[in-house]
Short mmCIF file of C-alpha atoms in Angstrom, two decimals:
data_model
loop_
_atom_site.label_atom_id
_atom_site.label_comp_id
_atom_site.label_asym_id
_atom_site.label_seq_id
_atom_site.Cartn_x
_atom_site.Cartn_y
_atom_site.Cartn_z
CA MET A 159 27.82 38.50 7.71
CA ALA A 160 30.45 40.87 9.19
CA ASN A 161 29.59 42.42 12.40
CA SER A 162 26.84 44.91 10.71
CA LYS A 163 23.47 46.06 12.23
CA TYR A 164 22.02 43.48 10.07
CA GLU A 165 23.52 40.39 11.67
CA TYR A 166 20.51 40.16 13.89
CA VAL A 167 18.74 37.94 11.42
CA ARG A 168 20.81 35.07 11.87
CA GLN A 169 18.68 34.54 15.16
CA PHE A 170 16.03 33.41 12.96
CA GLU A 171 18.02 30.37 11.61
CA LEU A 172 16.58 27.20 12.92
CA ALA A 173 19.12 25.26 15.21
CA ASP A 174 19.19 21.85 13.78
CA ASN A 175 21.83 20.02 15.13
CA MET A 176 21.62 16.18 15.17
CA LEU A 177 21.58 14.28 18.40
CA PRO A 178 25.36 13.66 19.44
CA ASN A 179 26.77 9.86 19.62
CA THR A 180 24.16 8.75 16.89
CA TRP A 181 24.61 7.24 13.56
CA LEU A 182 23.39 9.60 10.95
CA VAL A 183 21.72 8.25 7.44
CA VAL A 184 21.16 10.62 4.67
CA ARG A 185 18.58 9.23 2.21
CA VAL A 186 18.76 10.80 -1.03
CA ASP A 187 15.47 10.11 -3.35
CA GLY A 188 14.70 10.94 -6.77
CA ARG A 189 11.74 13.07 -7.12
CA GLY A 190 9.19 12.35 -9.80
CA PHE A 191 11.71 9.46 -11.36
CA HIS A 192 8.90 7.29 -12.65
CA ARG A 193 8.38 10.40 -15.35
CA PHE A 194 12.16 10.65 -15.69
CA SER A 195 12.91 7.33 -16.58
CA GLN A 196 9.83 7.20 -19.26
CA THR A 197 10.91 10.69 -20.54
CA HIS A 198 14.75 9.05 -21.02
CA ASN A 199 13.98 5.83 -22.37
CA PHE A 200 15.07 3.60 -19.32
CA GLU A 201 15.16 -0.03 -20.10
CA LYS A 202 12.65 -2.02 -17.73
CA PRO A 203 12.70 -3.56 -15.50
CA ASN A 204 16.45 -2.23 -14.42
CA ASP A 205 18.23 -0.06 -16.85
CA ARG A 206 22.12 -0.60 -16.24
CA ARG A 207 22.88 2.64 -17.17
CA SER A 208 21.04 4.32 -14.38
CA ILE A 209 22.51 1.80 -12.08
CA ASP A 210 25.76 2.42 -13.14
CA LEU A 211 25.40 6.33 -13.03
CA MET A 212 23.74 6.35 -9.55
CA ASN A 213 26.60 3.88 -8.34
CA ARG A 214 29.04 6.49 -9.69
CA CYS A 215 27.13 9.40 -8.17
CA ALA A 216 27.35 7.97 -4.77
CA ILE A 217 31.14 7.01 -5.41
CA GLU A 218 31.99 10.82 -5.97
CA VAL A 219 29.69 11.67 -2.69
CA MET A 220 31.97 9.38 -0.82
CA LYS A 221 35.15 10.71 -2.25
CA ASP A 222 34.32 14.24 -1.35
CA ILE A 223 32.64 13.21 2.21
CA LYS A 224 35.34 11.58 3.80
CA ASP A 225 33.10 10.90 6.79
CA ILE A 226 30.82 8.72 5.21
CA THR A 227 31.44 5.04 6.14
CA MET A 228 29.02 2.96 4.02
CA ALA A 229 26.53 3.80 0.97
CA TYR A 230 23.39 1.55 -0.26
CA GLY A 231 21.74 2.28 -3.22
CA GLN A 232 18.45 0.92 -5.23
CA SER A 233 16.20 1.99 -7.63
CA ASP A 234 16.25 6.02 -7.38
CA GLU A 235 17.51 6.31 -3.95
CA TYR A 236 20.78 6.23 -1.89
CA SER A 237 21.46 5.94 2.00
CA PHE A 238 24.68 7.44 3.07
CA VAL A 239 25.70 6.36 6.71
CA LEU A 240 27.79 8.95 8.86
CA PRO A 241 29.45 7.27 11.92
CA LYS A 242 28.46 8.36 15.42
CA THR A 243 31.64 10.11 16.05
CA THR A 244 31.17 12.55 13.04
CA ASN A 245 30.90 16.26 13.58
CA LEU A 246 30.48 16.94 9.70
CA TYR A 247 28.99 20.63 9.98
CA SER A 248 28.50 20.34 13.45
CA ARG A 249 25.94 17.77 12.70
CA ARG A 250 23.49 20.45 11.24
CA SER A 251 20.96 18.43 9.40
CA SER A 252 20.24 21.08 6.89
CA LYS A 253 23.84 21.36 5.97
CA ILE A 254 24.87 17.76 5.73
CA ALA A 255 21.38 17.12 3.67
CA SER A 256 21.93 19.83 1.15
CA THR A 257 25.73 19.19 0.72
CA ILE A 258 25.14 15.46 0.02
CA VAL A 259 22.08 15.94 -2.25
CA SER A 260 23.81 18.66 -4.26
CA LEU A 261 26.89 16.77 -4.87
CA PHE A 262 24.68 13.78 -5.83
CA ALA A 263 22.36 15.38 -8.64
CA SER A 264 25.44 17.49 -9.81
CA ASN A 265 27.33 14.48 -10.28
CA PHE A 266 24.19 12.79 -11.94
CA VAL A 267 24.15 15.61 -14.70
CA MET A 268 28.04 15.81 -15.19
CA HIS A 269 28.27 12.20 -15.71
CA TRP A 270 25.01 11.59 -17.44
CA SER A 271 26.67 11.06 -20.93
CA THR A 272 29.07 8.72 -19.93
CA TYR A 273 26.67 6.31 -18.69
CA PHE A 274 23.80 7.25 -21.44
CA GLY A 275 25.83 8.05 -24.44
CA ASN A 276 24.00 10.07 -27.39
CA GLU A 277 20.84 9.87 -25.09
CA LYS A 278 20.42 13.46 -24.36
CA LEU A 279 19.14 14.73 -21.00
CA GLN A 280 15.69 16.36 -21.40
CA TYR A 281 15.58 18.00 -18.24
CA ALA A 282 17.37 18.32 -14.69
CA PRO A 283 17.00 15.48 -12.46
CA CYS A 284 15.72 16.48 -8.95
CA PHE A 285 16.45 14.52 -5.76
CA ASP A 286 15.29 15.35 -2.11
CA SER A 287 17.21 14.24 0.92
CA ARG A 288 16.58 13.86 4.82
CA VAL A 289 19.06 12.92 7.81
CA VAL A 290 17.96 10.64 10.36
CA CYS A 291 19.59 9.79 13.78
CA TYR A 292 19.61 5.92 14.49
CA PRO A 293 20.93 5.76 18.30
CA ASN A 294 22.57 2.27 18.12
CA ASP A 295 24.31 -0.46 15.68
CA GLN A 296 20.97 -2.44 16.18
CA VAL A 297 18.67 0.23 14.61
CA LEU A 298 21.06 1.29 11.82
CA ARG A 299 20.98 -2.70 10.76
CA ASP A 300 17.35 -2.86 11.07
CA TYR A 301 17.26 0.51 9.08
CA LEU A 302 19.61 -1.34 6.33
CA ASN A 303 17.49 -4.36 6.59
CA TRP A 304 14.45 -2.16 5.49
CA ARG A 305 15.82 -0.70 2.72
CA GLN A 306 17.47 -4.13 1.37
CA ALA A 307 13.84 -5.57 1.82
CA ASP A 308 12.35 -2.64 0.09
CA CYS A 309 14.73 -3.34 -2.71
CA HIS A 310 13.97 -6.93 -3.07
CA ILE A 311 9.96 -6.60 -2.89
CA ASN A 312 10.36 -3.73 -5.52
CA ASN A 313 12.72 -5.73 -7.83
CA LEU A 314 10.58 -8.87 -7.72
CA TYR A 315 7.15 -6.83 -8.21
CA ASN A 316 9.07 -4.64 -11.40
CA THR A 317 10.45 -7.65 -12.81
CA THR A 318 7.44 -9.68 -12.91
CA PHE A 319 5.49 -6.88 -13.72
CA TRP A 320 7.73 -6.02 -17.05
CA ALA A 321 7.99 -9.82 -17.98
CA LEU A 322 4.02 -9.85 -18.24
CA VAL A 323 3.78 -6.50 -20.20
CA LYS A 324 6.69 -7.80 -22.67
CA SER A 325 4.39 -11.26 -23.08
CA GLY A 326 1.73 -9.24 -24.44
CA MET A 327 -0.37 -7.95 -21.35
CA LYS A 328 -1.46 -4.35 -20.99
CA GLU A 329 0.02 -2.56 -18.18
CA SER A 330 -3.34 -2.14 -16.47
CA GLU A 331 -3.87 -5.94 -16.42
CA ALA A 332 -0.50 -6.82 -15.05
CA GLU A 333 -1.00 -4.36 -12.29
CA ALA A 334 -4.08 -6.25 -11.63
CA LYS A 335 -2.68 -9.58 -11.59
CA LEU A 336 0.22 -8.70 -9.48
CA ARG A 337 -2.00 -6.85 -7.05
CA VAL A 338 -3.98 -9.91 -6.35
CA TYR A 339 -1.16 -11.88 -6.43
CA PHE A 340 0.92 -9.54 -3.75
CA LEU A 341 -2.33 -9.51 -1.51
CA PHE A 342 -2.51 -13.45 -1.59
CA VAL A 343 1.21 -13.44 -0.24
CA GLY A 344 0.90 -10.58 1.97
CA VAL A 345 3.16 -7.88 0.78
#
């Protein structure tokens, strides 16, 4: 705002600067992707086109936001790591989260046809995002280990689930069978 009598409205903006000298992780997560994957005929359990598209989106985000030091993706989510020293958008959470999720989502739409060919995009995908501070290297590592463990468990479940369904079991039966197994092994 250009020094007008209305500039006072800026005082209502939330100061959302992230703590200094902490790792910042932006997690972008697909919203309603179960339905999205069904509508767009994703192959089960893992659709190579979707994996490649998500990776492309992450690459494009990293090309644009030079402060990002690494990214890790699985399923319908991606985590982007910014170093402790970053001063991107003065470390304002809302600016960082909204910019990264916007870049990710727009690249998803822009590059859809490259990976899905003639499969028409039926509706716009939606992603949410959040920024979290991690105080030291160990906690950042634990976060990445958590996401990797989640990936492993989800992939194990989905691969087994779809193998059972493809062998003739109803989805509800496969789910019930896996529920018992996963309770047994403590997952």
